[in-house]
């Protein structure tokens, strides 16, 4: 698979062209993380033809842009979700660099230019600590072991579980309501029992979650566009 950065645009949106060896048709998608377009192209497809086809999708691109939530950069005065509740980001001149979560706000002092870095670092630490504790609790209930818990910022996955028992989550789950986060934790821990998505896996997932998972899964799907825009400037 090869990716070529392109200076082309569709409806003013930058486009990246990717040749995929298993692609059978042209596919255009909007990348929420970068705010750009990804054009997947089968091998031996003319670049000119692919770009011409993408240009014909302008109305679809405009519709995607209209549905995108506004970015929520880590800047003072911006409100972001945390555990499903709104919190106000606040920079306090003269205060310490330590981020404090109190009274519906995340606040800190220190150099103004590194405010965003401190807020994101705090959120990632909280996500790691919270998800580690919740995963241990669910794993204990399942009677399984987890070798490691880590957090990252995958484009499409909220969680993953390896055959070795290492579980990785998106740090953005700390932004979601706790019951939604627990659904993802239960899903990944259930993979320690069954590494597929068959009936036995689904039964284990529901048992660990404590009931039907469909409402939490649906809510996460609805919240995803907003959660993925937190910390973005575009």
Phi, psi and omega in degrees: 000137179230146179237133179239123177291136184240145174269008180281156180224151171233122183054035179080006182257128180297144185238135174249129181260130181233124176268122182243129185296336181258001179291139180248348180206167177289139180220129181242129177224156178265126180268108183297328184290314183268340184077013180245185180252144175242119179254112178267130188234134175294157176301151177065017175270135179298130178300318181298317180294321180296317180291326177294319178296318180298321180297331179287349182266021186302318181297321178296318179298316180298323178294321178296318180297321181295332182273348184285133176291160178293147176296151179237078183292157177281079181227148178304137180095348179273140177257128180235160175279148174211118187056031178083359179249150180281134175230145181265130176278130186222129174257127183246111181299131179090348179281169180286168179287342183296128178282132180240132177252108181199147174054042176072023180218153168249117186227155175194167175251223182080182180303131182299324186290341179252017179302312183299320180298318181291321179295314181295319179299319178296316180296319179295319178296317179296319178298314181299313183293316182293313181292327177296314181294317181292323179293319178299318181295316180291321179297321178297318178296328180277347182074032181234169177248152176236125185284328181197151174232128180221168179233151178212205181216060180296147182294321189236338184262137174271339178195162176207151180228126181271167179294340180274356179094009176275127181246134180235134181240160168283133179298339183292348176297337178291343178280335186278162175302146183306322182290332175289317178298320180296327176300314181294319178298314180298321179299312183288321178294325178299334177290344174287344176262322183216120183271029175226191178239034181283184182303319181293322176297313183297323178294318179295318179301312181295321180295317180291324180286328180097024180154187180301136182266349186304315180300318180292321178298317180295318180295319178298320178298321180288325182279340187310312182301322179288315181300324182282350178265350180294129181088354180271150175257343180230000000 
